[in-house]
mmCIF file of C-alpha atoms and ligand atoms in Angstrom:
data_model
loop_
_atom_site.group_PDB
_atom_site.id
_atom_site.type_symbol
_atom_site.label_atom_id
_atom_site.label_comp_id
_atom_site.label_asym_id
_atom_site.label_seq_id
_atom_site.Cartn_x
_atom_site.Cartn_y
_atom_site.Cartn_z
ATOM 1 C CA UNK Y 7 118.524 43.240 178.640
ATOM 2 C CA UNK Y 8 118.102 43.655 174.900
ATOM 3 C CA UNK Y 9 116.855 47.013 173.609
ATOM 4 C CA UNK Y 10 113.608 46.928 171.813
ATOM 5 C CA UNK Y 11 112.014 49.500 169.388
ATOM 6 C CA UNK Y 12 110.017 52.233 171.219
ATOM 7 C CA UNK Y 13 108.806 55.734 170.601
ATOM 8 C CA UNK Y 14 110.870 56.990 173.562
ATOM 9 C CA UNK Y 15 113.815 55.525 175.450
ATOM 10 C CA UNK Y 16 114.492 55.922 179.136
ATOM 11 C CA UNK Y 17 118.093 56.978 179.667
ATOM 12 C CA UNK Y 18 120.362 56.768 182.735
ATOM 13 C CA UNK Y 19 123.555 58.987 182.596
ATOM 14 C CA UNK Y 20 126.252 57.728 184.908
ATOM 15 C CA UNK Y 21 128.937 60.704 185.566
ATOM 16 C CA UNK Y 22 126.130 63.239 184.599
ATOM 17 C CA UNK Y 23 128.001 66.054 186.502
ATOM 18 C CA UNK Y 24 131.250 65.641 184.570
ATOM 19 C CA UNK Y 25 132.686 67.123 181.445
ATOM 20 C CA UNK Y 26 131.522 64.179 179.341
ATOM 21 C CA UNK Y 27 128.347 63.645 181.227
ATOM 22 C CA UNK Y 28 127.132 67.257 180.612
ATOM 23 C CA UNK Y 29 128.070 66.786 176.982
ATOM 24 C CA UNK Y 30 125.895 63.538 176.755
ATOM 25 C CA UNK Y 31 122.986 65.731 177.814
ATOM 26 C CA UNK Y 32 123.886 68.519 175.264
ATOM 27 C CA UNK Y 33 124.325 66.072 172.530
ATOM 28 C CA UNK Y 34 121.036 64.065 173.264
ATOM 29 C CA UNK Y 35 119.150 67.462 173.230
ATOM 30 C CA UNK Y 36 120.865 68.709 169.979
ATOM 31 C CA UNK Y 37 120.251 65.317 168.216
ATOM 32 C CA UNK Y 38 116.624 65.382 169.384
ATOM 33 C CA UNK Y 39 117.183 61.849 170.652
ATOM 34 C CA UNK Y 40 113.665 60.471 171.562
ATOM 35 C CA UNK Y 41 114.319 60.643 175.313
ATOM 36 C CA UNK Y 42 111.533 59.512 177.770
ATOM 37 C CA UNK Y 43 112.593 59.401 181.479
ATOM 38 C CA UNK Y 44 116.123 60.545 182.365
ATOM 39 C CA UNK Y 45 118.018 59.685 185.518
ATOM 40 C CA UNK Y 46 121.175 61.433 186.306
ATOM 41 C CA UNK Y 47 123.656 59.687 188.401
ATOM 42 C CA UNK Y 48 127.034 60.604 189.899
ATOM 43 C CA UNK Y 49 128.879 60.188 193.154
ATOM 44 C CA UNK Y 50 127.573 60.995 196.731
ATOM 45 C CA UNK Y 51 129.095 64.381 196.296
ATOM 46 C CA UNK Y 52 126.510 65.336 193.689
ATOM 47 C CA UNK Y 53 123.477 63.733 195.271
ATOM 48 C CA UNK Y 54 120.599 66.335 195.445
ATOM 49 C CA UNK Y 55 122.074 68.726 192.756
ATOM 50 C CA UNK Y 56 119.413 69.885 190.383
ATOM 51 C CA UNK Y 57 120.259 69.985 186.604
ATOM 52 C CA UNK Y 58 117.907 71.503 184.129
ATOM 53 C CA UNK Y 59 117.743 69.530 180.830
ATOM 54 C CA UNK Y 60 115.268 68.060 178.497
ATOM 55 C CA UNK Y 61 112.793 70.844 179.631
ATOM 56 C CA UNK Y 62 112.688 69.689 183.194
ATOM 57 C CA UNK Y 63 114.595 69.880 186.507
ATOM 58 C CA UNK Y 64 116.241 66.534 187.311
ATOM 59 C CA UNK Y 65 117.702 65.814 190.814
ATOM 60 C CA UNK Y 66 121.148 63.928 190.588
ATOM 61 C CA UNK Y 67 121.196 60.755 192.513
ATOM 62 C CA UNK Y 68 124.171 58.664 193.721
ATOM 63 C CA UNK Y 69 124.542 55.694 191.399
ATOM 64 C CA UNK Y 70 122.523 52.660 192.715
ATOM 65 C CA UNK Y 71 121.140 49.576 191.274
ATOM 66 C CA UNK Y 72 117.395 50.647 191.548
ATOM 67 C CA UNK Y 73 118.329 53.558 189.236
ATOM 68 C CA UNK Y 74 118.779 51.263 186.258
ATOM 69 C CA UNK Y 75 115.317 49.609 186.748
ATOM 70 C CA UNK Y 76 112.896 50.749 184.059
ATOM 71 C CA UNK Y 77 115.632 52.380 182.016
ATOM 72 C CA UNK Y 78 116.424 51.252 178.252
ATOM 73 C CA UNK Y 79 119.898 52.776 177.674
ATOM 74 C CA UNK Y 80 122.717 53.745 180.272
ATOM 75 C CA UNK Y 81 125.516 55.974 179.199
ATOM 76 C CA UNK Y 82 128.644 55.644 181.494
ATOM 77 C CA UNK Y 83 131.388 58.234 181.828
ATOM 78 C CA UNK Y 84 132.401 58.196 185.477
ATOM 79 C CA UNK Y 85 135.790 56.488 184.984
ATOM 80 C CA UNK Y 86 136.992 52.850 184.918
ATOM 81 C CA UNK Y 87 136.333 51.793 188.495
ATOM 82 C CA UNK Y 88 132.855 53.038 188.477
ATOM 83 C CA UNK Y 89 132.071 51.220 185.011
ATOM 84 C CA UNK Y 90 133.669 47.883 186.326
ATOM 85 C CA UNK Y 91 131.350 47.952 189.296
ATOM 86 C CA UNK Y 92 128.202 49.271 187.862
ATOM 87 C CA UNK Y 93 128.060 48.658 184.018
ATOM 88 C CA UNK Y 94 127.521 44.815 184.558
ATOM 89 C CA UNK Y 95 124.761 45.594 187.024
ATOM 90 C CA UNK Y 96 123.191 48.218 184.618
ATOM 91 C CA UNK Y 97 123.484 45.849 181.599
ATOM 92 C CA UNK Y 98 120.905 43.363 183.469
ATOM 93 C CA UNK Y 99 118.425 46.063 182.920
ATOM 94 C CA UNK Y 100 119.518 48.187 179.885
ATOM 95 C CA UNK Y 101 121.923 48.326 177.056
ATOM 96 C CA UNK Y 102 125.164 50.057 178.296
ATOM 97 C CA UNK Y 103 127.396 52.309 176.346
ATOM 98 C CA UNK Y 104 130.547 52.904 178.273
ATOM 99 C CA UNK Y 105 133.275 55.712 177.801
ATOM 100 C CA UNK Y 106 135.871 54.354 180.182
ATOM 101 C CA UNK Y 107 138.520 51.846 179.059
ATOM 102 C CA UNK Y 108 137.331 49.139 181.409
ATOM 103 C CA UNK Y 109 135.496 47.067 178.692
ATOM 104 C CA UNK Y 110 137.305 48.171 175.488
ATOM 105 C CA UNK Y 111 139.468 45.127 175.155
ATOM 106 C CA UNK Y 112 136.933 42.557 176.506
ATOM 107 C CA UNK Y 113 136.167 40.257 173.713
ATOM 108 C CA UNK Y 114 132.437 40.134 174.643
ATOM 109 C CA UNK Y 115 132.222 43.974 174.225
ATOM 110 C CA UNK Y 116 132.043 45.529 170.843
ATOM 111 C CA UNK Y 117 134.316 48.694 170.415
ATOM 112 C CA UNK Y 118 132.559 50.921 168.045
ATOM 113 C CA UNK Y 119 132.855 54.061 165.851
ATOM 114 C CA UNK Y 120 129.608 54.219 163.864
ATOM 115 C CA UNK Y 121 131.353 55.540 160.748
ATOM 116 C CA UNK Y 122 133.785 52.600 160.830
ATOM 117 C CA UNK Y 123 132.285 49.458 162.281
ATOM 118 C CA UNK Y 124 128.503 49.947 162.695
ATOM 119 C CA UNK Y 125 127.899 46.193 162.245
ATOM 120 C CA UNK Y 126 129.618 45.454 165.557
ATOM 121 C CA UNK Y 127 126.778 47.317 167.368
ATOM 122 C CA UNK Y 128 124.737 44.970 169.580
ATOM 123 C CA UNK Y 129 121.156 45.331 171.154
ATOM 124 C CA UNK Y 130 122.402 44.304 174.629
ATOM 125 C CA UNK Y 131 125.341 44.000 176.934
ATOM 126 C CA UNK Y 132 128.062 46.655 177.186
ATOM 127 C CA UNK Y 133 129.261 48.528 174.037
ATOM 128 C CA UNK Y 134 132.611 50.215 174.609
ATOM 129 C CA UNK Y 135 133.262 53.752 173.312
ATOM 130 C CA UNK Y 136 136.922 53.915 172.207
ATOM 131 C CA UNK Y 137 139.588 56.290 173.513
ATOM 132 C CA UNK Y 138 139.231 59.878 172.284
ATOM 133 C CA UNK Y 139 142.338 59.945 170.163
ATOM 134 C CA UNK Y 140 141.519 56.486 168.664
ATOM 135 C CA UNK Y 141 138.046 57.635 167.595
ATOM 136 C CA UNK Y 142 139.148 60.675 165.547
ATOM 137 C CA UNK Y 143 142.086 58.707 163.995
ATOM 138 C CA UNK Y 144 140.316 55.524 162.945
ATOM 139 C CA UNK Y 145 137.851 57.298 160.744
ATOM 140 C CA UNK Y 146 140.566 58.624 158.112
ATOM 141 C CA UNK Y 147 142.484 55.369 158.734
ATOM 142 C CA UNK Y 148 139.515 53.235 157.728
ATOM 143 C CA UNK Y 149 138.696 55.300 154.827
ATOM 144 C CA UNK Y 150 142.246 54.766 153.477
ATOM 145 C CA UNK Y 151 142.227 51.221 154.408
ATOM 146 C CA UNK Y 152 139.147 50.523 152.349
ATOM 147 C CA UNK Y 153 140.761 51.892 149.297
ATOM 148 C CA UNK Y 154 144.542 51.345 149.616
ATOM 149 C CA UNK Y 155 144.945 48.776 152.539
ATOM 150 C CA UNK Y 156 146.793 50.098 155.488
ATOM 151 C CA UNK Y 157 149.871 48.100 156.527
ATOM 152 C CA UNK Y 158 151.465 50.218 159.195
ATOM 153 C CA UNK Y 159 150.424 53.259 161.398
ATOM 154 C CA UNK Y 160 152.392 55.533 163.597
ATOM 155 C CA UNK Y 161 150.456 58.103 165.614
ATOM 156 C CA UNK Y 162 151.553 61.181 167.324
ATOM 157 C CA UNK Y 163 148.848 62.887 169.274
ATOM 158 C CA UNK Y 164 148.557 66.493 170.707
ATOM 159 C CA UNK Y 165 145.790 66.246 173.305
ATOM 160 C CA UNK Y 166 143.959 68.917 175.091
ATOM 161 C CA UNK Y 167 143.566 69.196 178.857
ATOM 162 C CA UNK Y 168 139.763 68.588 178.667
ATOM 163 C CA UNK Y 169 140.767 65.015 177.891
ATOM 164 C CA UNK Y 170 141.680 64.660 181.544
ATOM 165 C CA UNK Y 171 138.233 65.949 182.722
ATOM 166 C CA UNK Y 172 137.538 68.811 185.270
ATOM 167 C CA UNK Y 173 140.970 68.230 186.979
ATOM 168 C CA UNK Y 174 142.797 68.744 183.652
ATOM 169 C CA UNK Y 175 140.771 71.956 182.744
ATOM 170 C CA UNK Y 176 141.412 73.464 186.223
ATOM 171 C CA UNK Y 177 145.141 72.696 186.299
ATOM 172 C CA UNK Y 178 145.544 74.678 182.873
ATOM 173 C CA UNK Y 179 143.385 77.555 184.140
ATOM 174 C CA UNK Y 180 145.152 77.733 187.588
ATOM 175 C CA UNK Y 181 148.701 77.415 186.417
ATOM 176 C CA UNK Y 182 148.028 80.098 183.813
ATOM 177 C CA UNK Y 183 147.461 82.423 186.792
ATOM 178 C CA UNK Y 184 150.628 81.304 188.496
ATOM 179 C CA UNK Y 185 149.432 78.525 190.844
ATOM 180 C CA UNK Y 186 151.438 75.358 191.142
ATOM 181 C CA UNK Y 187 150.319 72.180 189.164
ATOM 182 C CA UNK Y 188 147.903 70.213 191.088
ATOM 183 C CA UNK Y 189 147.196 67.464 188.499
ATOM 184 C CA UNK Y 190 149.768 67.215 185.696
ATOM 185 C CA UNK Y 191 153.304 66.326 186.583
ATOM 186 C CA UNK Y 192 154.586 69.634 185.142
ATOM 187 C CA UNK Y 193 153.288 73.028 184.688
ATOM 188 C CA UNK Y 194 150.921 72.405 181.712
ATOM 189 C CA UNK Y 195 150.607 76.243 181.023
ATOM 190 C CA UNK Y 196 154.426 76.401 180.056
ATOM 191 C CA UNK Y 197 155.133 73.136 178.448
ATOM 192 C CA UNK Y 198 153.830 70.075 176.509
ATOM 193 C CA UNK Y 199 154.075 66.818 178.505
ATOM 194 C CA UNK Y 200 154.821 63.595 176.576
ATOM 195 C CA UNK Y 201 152.918 61.516 179.235
ATOM 196 C CA UNK Y 202 149.250 60.665 179.234
ATOM 197 C CA UNK Y 203 148.056 58.007 181.703
ATOM 198 C CA UNK Y 204 150.632 55.694 183.393
ATOM 199 C CA UNK Y 205 153.762 54.256 182.051
ATOM 200 C CA UNK Y 206 154.101 50.507 181.310
ATOM 201 C CA UNK Y 207 157.031 48.183 181.241
ATOM 202 C CA UNK Y 208 157.510 48.526 177.477
ATOM 203 C CA UNK Y 209 158.176 52.274 177.894
ATOM 204 C CA UNK Y 210 154.714 53.145 176.253
ATOM 205 C CA UNK Y 211 152.012 54.881 178.320
ATOM 206 C CA UNK Y 212 148.545 53.177 178.700
ATOM 207 C CA UNK Y 213 147.097 55.879 176.466
ATOM 208 C CA UNK Y 214 149.565 54.963 173.708
ATOM 209 C CA UNK Y 215 148.808 51.336 174.038
ATOM 210 C CA UNK Y 216 145.014 52.072 174.015
ATOM 211 C CA UNK Y 217 145.689 53.654 170.506
ATOM 212 C CA UNK Y 218 147.661 50.526 169.345
ATOM 213 C CA UNK Y 219 145.090 47.913 170.739
ATOM 214 C CA UNK Y 220 141.897 49.800 170.015
ATOM 215 C CA UNK Y 221 143.027 50.270 166.365
ATOM 216 C CA UNK Y 222 143.405 46.693 165.881
ATOM 217 C CA UNK Y 223 140.183 45.671 167.434
ATOM 218 C CA UNK Y 224 138.031 48.112 165.570
ATOM 219 C CA UNK Y 225 139.642 47.314 162.197
ATOM 220 C CA UNK Y 226 139.507 43.467 163.134
ATOM 221 C CA UNK Y 227 143.229 43.383 162.228
ATOM 222 C CA UNK Y 228 144.747 41.869 165.499
ATOM 223 C CA UNK Y 229 148.313 41.975 164.145
ATOM 224 C CA UNK Y 230 148.334 45.227 162.280
ATOM 225 C CA UNK Y 231 151.632 47.226 162.786
ATOM 226 C CA UNK Y 232 150.728 50.204 165.001
ATOM 227 C CA UNK Y 233 152.544 52.494 167.254
ATOM 228 C CA UNK Y 234 151.893 55.808 169.123
ATOM 229 C CA UNK Y 235 153.369 58.594 171.106
ATOM 230 C CA UNK Y 236 150.727 60.762 173.035
ATOM 231 C CA UNK Y 237 151.452 64.241 174.247
ATOM 232 C CA UNK Y 238 149.534 66.567 176.465
ATOM 233 C CA UNK Y 239 149.394 70.277 175.061
ATOM 234 C CA UNK Y 240 148.321 73.403 176.779
ATOM 235 C CA UNK Y 241 145.036 74.046 174.997
ATOM 236 C CA UNK Y 242 141.518 73.670 176.457
ATOM 237 C CA UNK Y 243 139.792 71.407 173.989
ATOM 238 C CA UNK Y 244 140.140 69.313 170.722
ATOM 239 C CA UNK Y 245 142.859 66.809 170.273
ATOM 240 C CA UNK Y 246 145.080 66.631 167.173
ATOM 241 C CA UNK Y 247 146.833 63.591 165.799
ATOM 242 C CA UNK Y 248 149.499 63.412 163.274
ATOM 243 C CA UNK Y 249 149.284 59.996 161.368
ATOM 244 C CA UNK Y 250 152.052 58.292 159.537
ATOM 245 C CA UNK Y 251 150.480 55.532 157.333
ATOM 246 C CA UNK Y 252 152.097 53.043 155.064
ATOM 247 C CA UNK Y 253 149.747 51.677 152.421
ATOM 248 C CA UNK Y 254 149.821 48.620 150.403
ATOM 249 C CA UNK Y 255 148.713 50.125 147.110
ATOM 250 C CA UNK Y 256 150.251 53.013 145.359
ATOM 251 C CA UNK Y 257 148.197 56.340 145.549
ATOM 252 C CA UNK Y 258 148.270 59.839 144.397
ATOM 253 C CA UNK Y 259 147.453 62.732 146.810
ATOM 254 C CA UNK Y 260 144.461 63.641 144.712
ATOM 255 C CA UNK Y 261 143.128 60.091 145.173
ATOM 256 C CA UNK Y 262 143.681 60.366 148.815
ATOM 257 C CA UNK Y 263 141.918 63.751 149.073
ATOM 258 C CA UNK Y 264 138.982 62.291 147.094
ATOM 259 C CA UNK Y 265 138.711 59.202 149.375
ATOM 260 C CA UNK Y 266 138.856 61.271 152.500
ATOM 261 C CA UNK Y 267 136.464 63.832 151.324
ATOM 262 C CA UNK Y 268 133.900 61.382 150.490
ATOM 263 C CA UNK Y 269 133.980 59.495 153.776
ATOM 264 C CA UNK Y 270 131.171 60.096 156.386
ATOM 265 C CA UNK Y 271 132.270 62.205 159.331
ATOM 266 C CA UNK Y 272 135.416 63.717 157.626
ATOM 267 C CA UNK Y 273 135.849 67.211 156.407
ATOM 268 C CA UNK Y 274 139.110 67.949 154.456
ATOM 269 C CA UNK Y 275 140.828 71.277 155.187
ATOM 270 C CA UNK Y 276 143.898 71.024 153.091
ATOM 271 C CA UNK Y 277 145.056 74.304 151.375
ATOM 272 C CA UNK Y 278 148.198 75.011 153.228
ATOM 273 C CA UNK Y 279 149.344 77.827 150.943
ATOM 274 C CA UNK Y 280 146.275 79.578 152.051
ATOM 275 C CA UNK Y 281 146.860 78.701 155.625
ATOM 276 C CA UNK Y 282 143.941 76.165 155.564
ATOM 277 C CA UNK Y 283 144.710 73.140 157.632
ATOM 278 C CA UNK Y 284 142.919 71.477 160.744
ATOM 279 C CA UNK Y 285 142.740 73.697 163.749
ATOM 280 C CA UNK Y 286 140.622 73.510 166.796
ATOM 281 C CA UNK Y 287 138.575 76.602 165.566
ATOM 282 C CA UNK Y 288 136.910 74.145 163.200
ATOM 283 C CA UNK Y 289 136.429 71.289 165.435
ATOM 284 C CA UNK Y 290 135.389 72.690 168.750
ATOM 285 C CA UNK Y 291 131.592 72.298 169.394
ATOM 286 C CA UNK Y 292 130.830 69.867 166.614
ATOM 287 C CA UNK Y 293 131.209 66.186 165.636
ATOM 288 C CA UNK Y 294 133.313 65.999 162.591
ATOM 289 C CA UNK Y 295 137.022 65.015 162.098
ATOM 290 C CA UNK Y 296 139.023 67.710 160.082
ATOM 291 C CA UNK Y 297 141.808 66.185 158.108
ATOM 292 C CA UNK Y 298 144.682 68.115 156.204
ATOM 293 C CA UNK Y 299 148.327 68.401 155.832
ATOM 294 C CA UNK Y 300 147.996 65.533 153.373
ATOM 295 C CA UNK Y 301 151.342 64.612 151.788
ATOM 296 C CA UNK Y 302 153.594 61.707 150.930
ATOM 297 C CA UNK Y 303 155.876 60.509 153.585
ATOM 298 C CA UNK Y 304 159.305 61.003 152.077
ATOM 299 C CA UNK Y 305 160.887 58.189 154.106
ATOM 300 C CA UNK Y 306 159.061 55.197 152.883
ATOM 301 C CA UNK Y 307 157.430 53.829 149.769
ATOM 302 C CA UNK Y 308 153.705 54.239 149.787
ATOM 303 C CA UNK Y 309 153.965 56.317 152.886
ATOM 304 C CA UNK Y 310 151.292 59.140 153.630
ATOM 305 C CA UNK Y 311 151.181 61.692 156.310
ATOM 306 C CA UNK Y 312 147.962 63.233 157.430
ATOM 307 C CA UNK Y 313 146.909 65.459 160.362
ATOM 308 C CA UNK Y 314 143.506 65.434 162.066
ATOM 309 C CA UNK Y 315 141.674 67.457 164.720
ATOM 310 C CA UNK Y 316 138.380 66.748 166.418
ATOM 311 C CA UNK Y 317 136.474 67.772 169.703
ATOM 312 C CA UNK Y 318 137.731 65.177 172.089
ATOM 313 C CA UNK Y 319 134.633 65.611 174.421
ATOM 314 C CA UNK Y 320 132.127 65.462 171.756
ATOM 315 C CA UNK Y 321 133.272 63.179 168.818
ATOM 316 C CA UNK Y 322 136.000 61.768 171.049
ATOM 317 C CA UNK Y 323 133.498 60.709 173.765
ATOM 318 C CA UNK Y 324 129.744 61.918 174.286
ATOM 319 C CA UNK Y 325 128.841 62.361 170.713
ATOM 320 C CA UNK Y 326 130.263 58.989 169.482
ATOM 321 C CA UNK Y 327 128.346 57.379 172.226
ATOM 322 C CA UNK Y 328 125.074 58.903 171.311
ATOM 323 C CA UNK Y 329 125.692 58.307 167.584
ATOM 324 C CA UNK Y 330 126.005 54.463 168.532
ATOM 325 C CA UNK Y 331 122.649 54.723 170.405
ATOM 326 C CA UNK Y 332 121.044 56.661 167.357
ATOM 327 C CA UNK Y 333 122.439 54.067 164.872
ATOM 328 C CA UNK Y 334 120.913 51.332 166.931
ATOM 329 C CA UNK Y 335 117.506 52.717 167.308
ATOM 330 C CA UNK Y 336 117.429 53.988 163.639
ATOM 331 C CA UNK Y 337 119.161 51.311 161.703
ATOM 332 C CA UNK Y 338 119.084 48.094 163.739
ATOM 333 C CA UNK Y 339 115.802 47.981 165.784
HETATM 334 N N1 NAP W 523 137.455 63.929 178.746
HETATM 335 C C1 NAP W 523 137.579 63.145 177.692
HETATM 336 O O1 NAP W 523 138.007 63.612 176.706
HETATM 337 C C2 NAP W 523 137.132 61.758 177.737
HETATM 338 C C3 NAP W 523 137.153 61.046 176.558
HETATM 339 C C4 NAP W 523 136.849 59.709 176.435
HETATM 340 C C5 NAP W 523 136.470 59.188 177.542
HETATM 341 N N2 NAP W 523 136.515 59.770 178.766
HETATM 342 C C6 NAP W 523 136.129 59.000 179.896
HETATM 343 O O2 NAP W 523 134.872 59.497 180.653
HETATM 344 C C7 NAP W 523 135.101 59.486 181.938
HETATM 345 C C8 NAP W 523 134.757 60.722 182.650
HETATM 346 O O3 NAP W 523 135.487 61.669 182.092
HETATM 347 P P1 NAP W 523 135.136 63.250 182.367
HETATM 348 O O4 NAP W 523 136.215 63.934 181.689
HETATM 349 O O5 NAP W 523 133.763 63.561 182.261
HETATM 350 O O6 NAP W 523 135.557 63.280 183.889
HETATM 351 P P2 NAP W 523 135.089 64.454 185.014
HETATM 352 O O7 NAP W 523 134.772 65.725 184.509
HETATM 353 O O8 NAP W 523 136.165 64.356 186.067
HETATM 354 O O9 NAP W 523 133.702 63.779 185.538
HETATM 355 C C9 NAP W 523 133.696 62.569 186.274
HETATM 356 C C10 NAP W 523 132.299 62.174 186.658
HETATM 357 O O10 NAP W 523 132.310 60.816 187.195
HETATM 358 C C11 NAP W 523 131.608 60.941 188.493
HETATM 359 N N3 NAP W 523 132.132 60.076 189.470
HETATM 360 C C12 NAP W 523 133.370 60.244 189.951
HETATM 361 N N4 NAP W 523 133.581 59.155 190.932
HETATM 362 C C13 NAP W 523 132.426 58.618 191.085
HETATM 363 C C14 NAP W 523 131.838 57.548 191.803
HETATM 364 N N5 NAP W 523 132.584 56.957 192.659
HETATM 365 N N6 NAP W 523 130.637 57.105 191.704
HETATM 366 C C15 NAP W 523 129.756 57.731 190.736
HETATM 367 N N7 NAP W 523 130.140 58.729 189.978
HETATM 368 C C16 NAP W 523 131.409 59.126 190.090
HETATM 369 C C17 NAP W 523 131.602 62.413 188.870
HETATM 370 O O11 NAP W 523 130.633 62.735 189.732
HETATM 371 P P3 NAP W 523 130.864 63.904 190.889
HETATM 372 O O12 NAP W 523 130.516 65.184 190.199
HETATM 373 O O13 NAP W 523 129.843 63.475 191.895
HETATM 374 O O14 NAP W 523 132.178 63.738 191.464
HETATM 375 C C18 NAP W 523 131.543 63.087 187.569
HETATM 376 O O15 NAP W 523 130.137 63.094 187.158
HETATM 377 C C19 NAP W 523 136.434 58.827 182.302
HETATM 378 O O16 NAP W 523 136.269 57.389 182.393
HETATM 379 C C20 NAP W 523 137.184 59.125 181.051
HETATM 380 O O17 NAP W 523 138.353 58.334 180.884
HETATM 381 C C21 NAP W 523 136.795 61.136 178.916
#
C-alpha cells in the first residue's frame, strides 16, 4: 500500500532482536523519526521477549500477517528467506524497506542509497537496501562519477565480523579465548579469510557479485566494468574498502579531494604524513563514510586509488534504511 503523509508512522521491524534490528531501533530513536505504534517481530524463539524502546515496553511477536495490518512502514532484517516469504505480504499493507539480498536485483524493486539515487525511492512496494560494502563504496564512486565519469572499478573489501550478524560476532569472541570456530571456516581470531558468502561457478563469491551487480544497478550503468574481492578480517565492526577506479577525464588529487569533501555523507581523512587516514575509530557509531589514502594509481592512465571505512551495521544497513524512510517522508510525501 502506498505511504501517505502523516504526523506519525506506524513501524513494524522484522528481525528486531538481531544486530541490524536492534540498530534500526537505535537509529529511529536517534533520528527522532516520527514513530507511532511499533511492532517488533522475530522468530518463534523470541516470542514474548520484552524490549524497552521508544519510551515503552514492547513484547516481541513471531512474524505473522496480522502484524503488518495498520502499519505504515516495515523494516526487514531477518535474512533472505524471511524477506522472500514475508516482504510481499507486508507490502500489501505497508511500504517495505528490506535489508536482505532477496529483492536487490528485482527490476520492480528500487535499490537505494539516499546520497546517490534518491529519485529511485518509491512510496509503495519493496525498496531494497544494498549490501553493506556496496553502500559505503558507491557514495565516493558516485561523487567521482558525477565529475570525472567512472569507467572501471576494482573493489577489495576488509569486512568486520558483525557483517555476519550475531554468529560472526560470537565466533570472533569465542575463538579469541581459544574455542574452535563454529561459524567461519577458519579461526577468524588468527587469520583474514578471503571468502564471504558462497562461491559461484565463476570463482567469485556471492558477496563479490553483489558488489558488482548492485554498483551497476544503483548507478544505472548495466555494463560498467566492475570487479571485487571480499575478505573477512578479525575486527568487530566497520568495513573498509580499497577502491581502484579508472576515470574518463583527467584529474588532479586536489580536485578529487575537493569533490569528495563536498559530497553529502563523506568525510575526507587524508593526511597520511600525520597518520590521518580512515580507521574504524572514526566510523564506529555514526553514519558517515570516511575516505582517504587518495592517490594516483601508478598502473593505469587516469587511475585513482581511494580507501573508505564506514559502520557496516549503521550506514551499511540500519541507518541507510531509516534514511530512505526519512527522505521519503520529508522530501517526497
Ligand atoms: N550485519 C550486517 O552488516 C548486515 C548488513 C546488511 C544487511 N544485513 C542483513 O540483515 C539481515 C539480518 O542480519 P543481522 O546481522 O541482524 O543478523 P542476526 O543478528 O543474526 O539477526 C537475525 C534476526 O532475524 C530473526 N530471524 C531469524 N530467523 C527468523 C525467522 N525464521 N522468522 C523471523 N525472524 C527470524 C532473528 O530472530 P531471533 O532472535 O528470534 O532468532 C533476528 O532478529 C540479514 O539479511 C543480513 O544479510 C546485515
